[in-house]
mmCIF file of C-alpha atoms in Angstrom:
data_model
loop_
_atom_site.group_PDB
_atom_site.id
_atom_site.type_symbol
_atom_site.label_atom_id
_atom_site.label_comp_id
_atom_site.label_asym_id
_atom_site.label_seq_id
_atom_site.Cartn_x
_atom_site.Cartn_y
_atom_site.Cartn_z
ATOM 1 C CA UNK A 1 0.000 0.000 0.000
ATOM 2 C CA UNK A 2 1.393 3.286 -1.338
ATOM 3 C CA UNK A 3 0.134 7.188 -0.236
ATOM 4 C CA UNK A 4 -1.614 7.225 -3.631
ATOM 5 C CA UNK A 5 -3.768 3.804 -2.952
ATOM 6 C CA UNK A 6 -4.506 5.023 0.508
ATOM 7 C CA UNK A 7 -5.536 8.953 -0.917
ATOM 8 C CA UNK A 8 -7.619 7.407 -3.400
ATOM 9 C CA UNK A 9 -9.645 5.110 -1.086
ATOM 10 C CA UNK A 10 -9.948 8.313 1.417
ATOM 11 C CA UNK A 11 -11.345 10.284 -1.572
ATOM 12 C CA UNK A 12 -14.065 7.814 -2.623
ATOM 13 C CA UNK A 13 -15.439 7.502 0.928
ATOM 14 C CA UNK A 14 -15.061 11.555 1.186
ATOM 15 C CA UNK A 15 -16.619 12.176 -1.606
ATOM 16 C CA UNK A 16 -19.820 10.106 -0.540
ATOM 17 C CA UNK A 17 -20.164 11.322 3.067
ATOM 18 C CA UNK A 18 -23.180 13.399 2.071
ATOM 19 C CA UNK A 19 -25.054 10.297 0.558
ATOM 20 C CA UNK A 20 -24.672 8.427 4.226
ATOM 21 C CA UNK A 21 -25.878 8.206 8.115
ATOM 22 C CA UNK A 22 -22.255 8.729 9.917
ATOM 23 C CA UNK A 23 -22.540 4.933 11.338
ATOM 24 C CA UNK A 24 -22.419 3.477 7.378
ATOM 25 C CA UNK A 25 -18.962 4.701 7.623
ATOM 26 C CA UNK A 26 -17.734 3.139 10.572
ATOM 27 C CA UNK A 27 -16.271 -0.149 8.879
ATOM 28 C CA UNK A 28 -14.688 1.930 6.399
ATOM 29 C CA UNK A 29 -13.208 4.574 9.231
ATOM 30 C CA UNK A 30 -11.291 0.979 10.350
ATOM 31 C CA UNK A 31 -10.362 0.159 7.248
ATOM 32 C CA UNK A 32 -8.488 3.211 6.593
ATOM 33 C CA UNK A 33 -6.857 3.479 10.057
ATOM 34 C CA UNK A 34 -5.281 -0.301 9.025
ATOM 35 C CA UNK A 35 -4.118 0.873 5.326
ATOM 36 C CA UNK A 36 -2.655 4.352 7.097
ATOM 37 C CA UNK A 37 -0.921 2.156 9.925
ATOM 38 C CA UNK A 38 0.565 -0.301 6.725
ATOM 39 C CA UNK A 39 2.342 2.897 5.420
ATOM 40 C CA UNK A 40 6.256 2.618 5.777
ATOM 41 C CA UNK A 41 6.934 6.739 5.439
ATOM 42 C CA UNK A 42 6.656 8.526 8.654
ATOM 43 C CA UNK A 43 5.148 11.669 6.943
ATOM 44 C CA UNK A 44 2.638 9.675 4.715
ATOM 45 C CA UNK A 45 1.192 7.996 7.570
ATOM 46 C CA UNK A 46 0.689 11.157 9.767
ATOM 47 C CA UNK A 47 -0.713 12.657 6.686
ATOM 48 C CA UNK A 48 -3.496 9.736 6.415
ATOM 49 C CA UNK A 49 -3.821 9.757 9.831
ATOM 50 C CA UNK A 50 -4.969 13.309 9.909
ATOM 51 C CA UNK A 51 -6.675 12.882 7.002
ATOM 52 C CA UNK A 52 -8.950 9.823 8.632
ATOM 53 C CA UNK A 53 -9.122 12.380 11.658
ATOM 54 C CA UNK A 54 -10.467 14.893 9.718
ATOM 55 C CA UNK A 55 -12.937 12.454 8.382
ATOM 56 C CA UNK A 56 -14.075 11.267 11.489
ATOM 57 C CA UNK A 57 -14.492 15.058 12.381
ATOM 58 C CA UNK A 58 -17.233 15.835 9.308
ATOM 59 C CA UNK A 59 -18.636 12.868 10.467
ATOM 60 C CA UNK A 60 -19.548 14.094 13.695
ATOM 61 C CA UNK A 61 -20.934 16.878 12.367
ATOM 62 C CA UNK A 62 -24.567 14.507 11.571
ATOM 63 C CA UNK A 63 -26.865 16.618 13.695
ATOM 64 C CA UNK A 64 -26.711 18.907 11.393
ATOM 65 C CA UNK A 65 -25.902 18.726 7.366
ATOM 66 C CA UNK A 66 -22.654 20.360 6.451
ATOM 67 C CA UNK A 67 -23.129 23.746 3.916
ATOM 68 C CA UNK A 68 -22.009 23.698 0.926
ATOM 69 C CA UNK A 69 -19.158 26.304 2.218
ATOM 70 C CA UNK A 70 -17.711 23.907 4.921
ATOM 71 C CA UNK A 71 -17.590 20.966 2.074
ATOM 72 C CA UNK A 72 -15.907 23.622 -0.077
ATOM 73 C CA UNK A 73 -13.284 24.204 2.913
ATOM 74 C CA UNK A 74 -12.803 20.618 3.565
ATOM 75 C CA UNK A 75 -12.243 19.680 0.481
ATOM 76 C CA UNK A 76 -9.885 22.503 -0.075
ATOM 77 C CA UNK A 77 -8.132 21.410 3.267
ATOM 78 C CA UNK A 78 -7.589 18.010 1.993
ATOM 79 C CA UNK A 79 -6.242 18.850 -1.390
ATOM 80 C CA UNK A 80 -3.644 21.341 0.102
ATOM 81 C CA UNK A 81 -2.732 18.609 3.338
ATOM 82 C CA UNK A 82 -1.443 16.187 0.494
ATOM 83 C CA UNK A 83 2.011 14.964 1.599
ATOM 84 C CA UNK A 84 3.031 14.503 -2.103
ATOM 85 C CA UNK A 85 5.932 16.957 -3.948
ATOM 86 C CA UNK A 86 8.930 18.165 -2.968
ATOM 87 C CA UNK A 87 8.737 20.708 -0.047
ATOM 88 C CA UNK A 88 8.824 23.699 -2.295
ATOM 89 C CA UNK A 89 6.052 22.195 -4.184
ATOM 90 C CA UNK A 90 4.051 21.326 -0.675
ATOM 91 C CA UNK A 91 4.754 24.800 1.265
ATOM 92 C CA UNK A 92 3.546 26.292 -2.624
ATOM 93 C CA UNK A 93 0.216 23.698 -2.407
ATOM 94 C CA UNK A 94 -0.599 24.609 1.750
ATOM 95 C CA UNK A 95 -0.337 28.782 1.040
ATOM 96 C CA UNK A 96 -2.694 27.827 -1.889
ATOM 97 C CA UNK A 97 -4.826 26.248 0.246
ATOM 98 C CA UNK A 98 -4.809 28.709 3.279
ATOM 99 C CA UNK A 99 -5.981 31.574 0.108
ATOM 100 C CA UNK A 100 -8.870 28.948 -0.569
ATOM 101 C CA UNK A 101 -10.224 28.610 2.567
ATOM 102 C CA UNK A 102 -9.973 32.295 3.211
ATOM 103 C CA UNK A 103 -12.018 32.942 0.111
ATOM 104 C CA UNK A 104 -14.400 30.526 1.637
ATOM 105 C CA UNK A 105 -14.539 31.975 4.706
ATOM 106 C CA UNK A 106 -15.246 35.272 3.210
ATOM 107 C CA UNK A 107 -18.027 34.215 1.334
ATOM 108 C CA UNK A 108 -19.609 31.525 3.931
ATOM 109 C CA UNK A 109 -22.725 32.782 6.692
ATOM 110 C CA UNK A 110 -21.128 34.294 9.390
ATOM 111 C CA UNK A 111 -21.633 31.826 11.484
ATOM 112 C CA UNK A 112 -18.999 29.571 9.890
ATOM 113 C CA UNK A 113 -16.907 31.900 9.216
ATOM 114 C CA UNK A 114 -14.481 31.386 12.106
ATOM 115 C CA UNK A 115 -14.946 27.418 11.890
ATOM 116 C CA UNK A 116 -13.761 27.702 8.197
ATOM 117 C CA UNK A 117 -10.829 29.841 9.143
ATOM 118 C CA UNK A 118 -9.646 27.855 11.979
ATOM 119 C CA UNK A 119 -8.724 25.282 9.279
ATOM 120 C CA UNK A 120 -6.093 26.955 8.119
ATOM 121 C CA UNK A 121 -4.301 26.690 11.671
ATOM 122 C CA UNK A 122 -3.185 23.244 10.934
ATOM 123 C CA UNK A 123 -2.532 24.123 7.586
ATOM 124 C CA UNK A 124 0.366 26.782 8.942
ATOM 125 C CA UNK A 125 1.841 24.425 11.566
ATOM 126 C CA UNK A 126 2.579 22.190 8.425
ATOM 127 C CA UNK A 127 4.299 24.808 6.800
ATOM 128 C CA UNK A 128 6.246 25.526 9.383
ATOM 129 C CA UNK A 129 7.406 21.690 9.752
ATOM 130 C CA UNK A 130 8.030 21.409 6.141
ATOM 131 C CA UNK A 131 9.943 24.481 6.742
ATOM 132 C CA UNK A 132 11.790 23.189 9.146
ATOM 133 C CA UNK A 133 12.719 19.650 7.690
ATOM 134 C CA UNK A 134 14.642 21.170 4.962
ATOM 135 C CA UNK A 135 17.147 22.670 7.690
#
């Protein structure tokens, strides 16, 4: 199991979270926490890990349906979280990312607003480690 084969199964259960109850997607929250634990690179797995964490975050979120805005932001999140490229090409994909969900913010009910933003906290701590592992 590769980054790429674990991404792609995260994606296809993402990408249907809005067709299910949260408990339809307990057996494949599992499966993903085995494939993650089966990846050899360090950064890869931490990556899926937060990935299935952020997962299991939207899916907490049943009570109420996510707007379109948060799905937006999450989505966003995801893409710029990839732990693919060289670290140039990563810090260039996370700043992207960070724009993004500010746009989002800025157009989301104000409400959200600050939940949307607050994404982009995790988004600058990984800068700053990517930062940081190239000396």
């Amino acid at each position: 199991m590769d980054y790429d084969q674990f991404n792609a199964k995260y994606r296809q259960i993402f990408d249907s979270v809005e067709s299910q109850p949260s408990a339809y997607f307990a057996p494949d929250i599992a499966r993903l926490k085995l494939l993650a634990a089966e990846l050899e690179d360090v950064h890869e797995r931490t990556e899926a890990e937060n990935l299935i964490a952020d997962l299991e975050g939207v899916l907490e979120y049943e009570a109420e349906p996510l707007s379109p805005a948060m799905v937006e932001a999450v989505r966003a999140h995801a893409r710029a979280d990839a732990a693919t490229g060289t670290p140039a090409e990563r810090i260039a994909r996370l700043e992207a990312g960070m724009a993004e969900i500010a746009r989002i913010a800025a157009t989301a009910e104000p409400a959200e607003q600050a939940s949307i933003l607050e994404m982009n906290d995790s988004l600058h701590m990984l800068i700053g480690a990517v930062r940081s592992d190239l000396g």
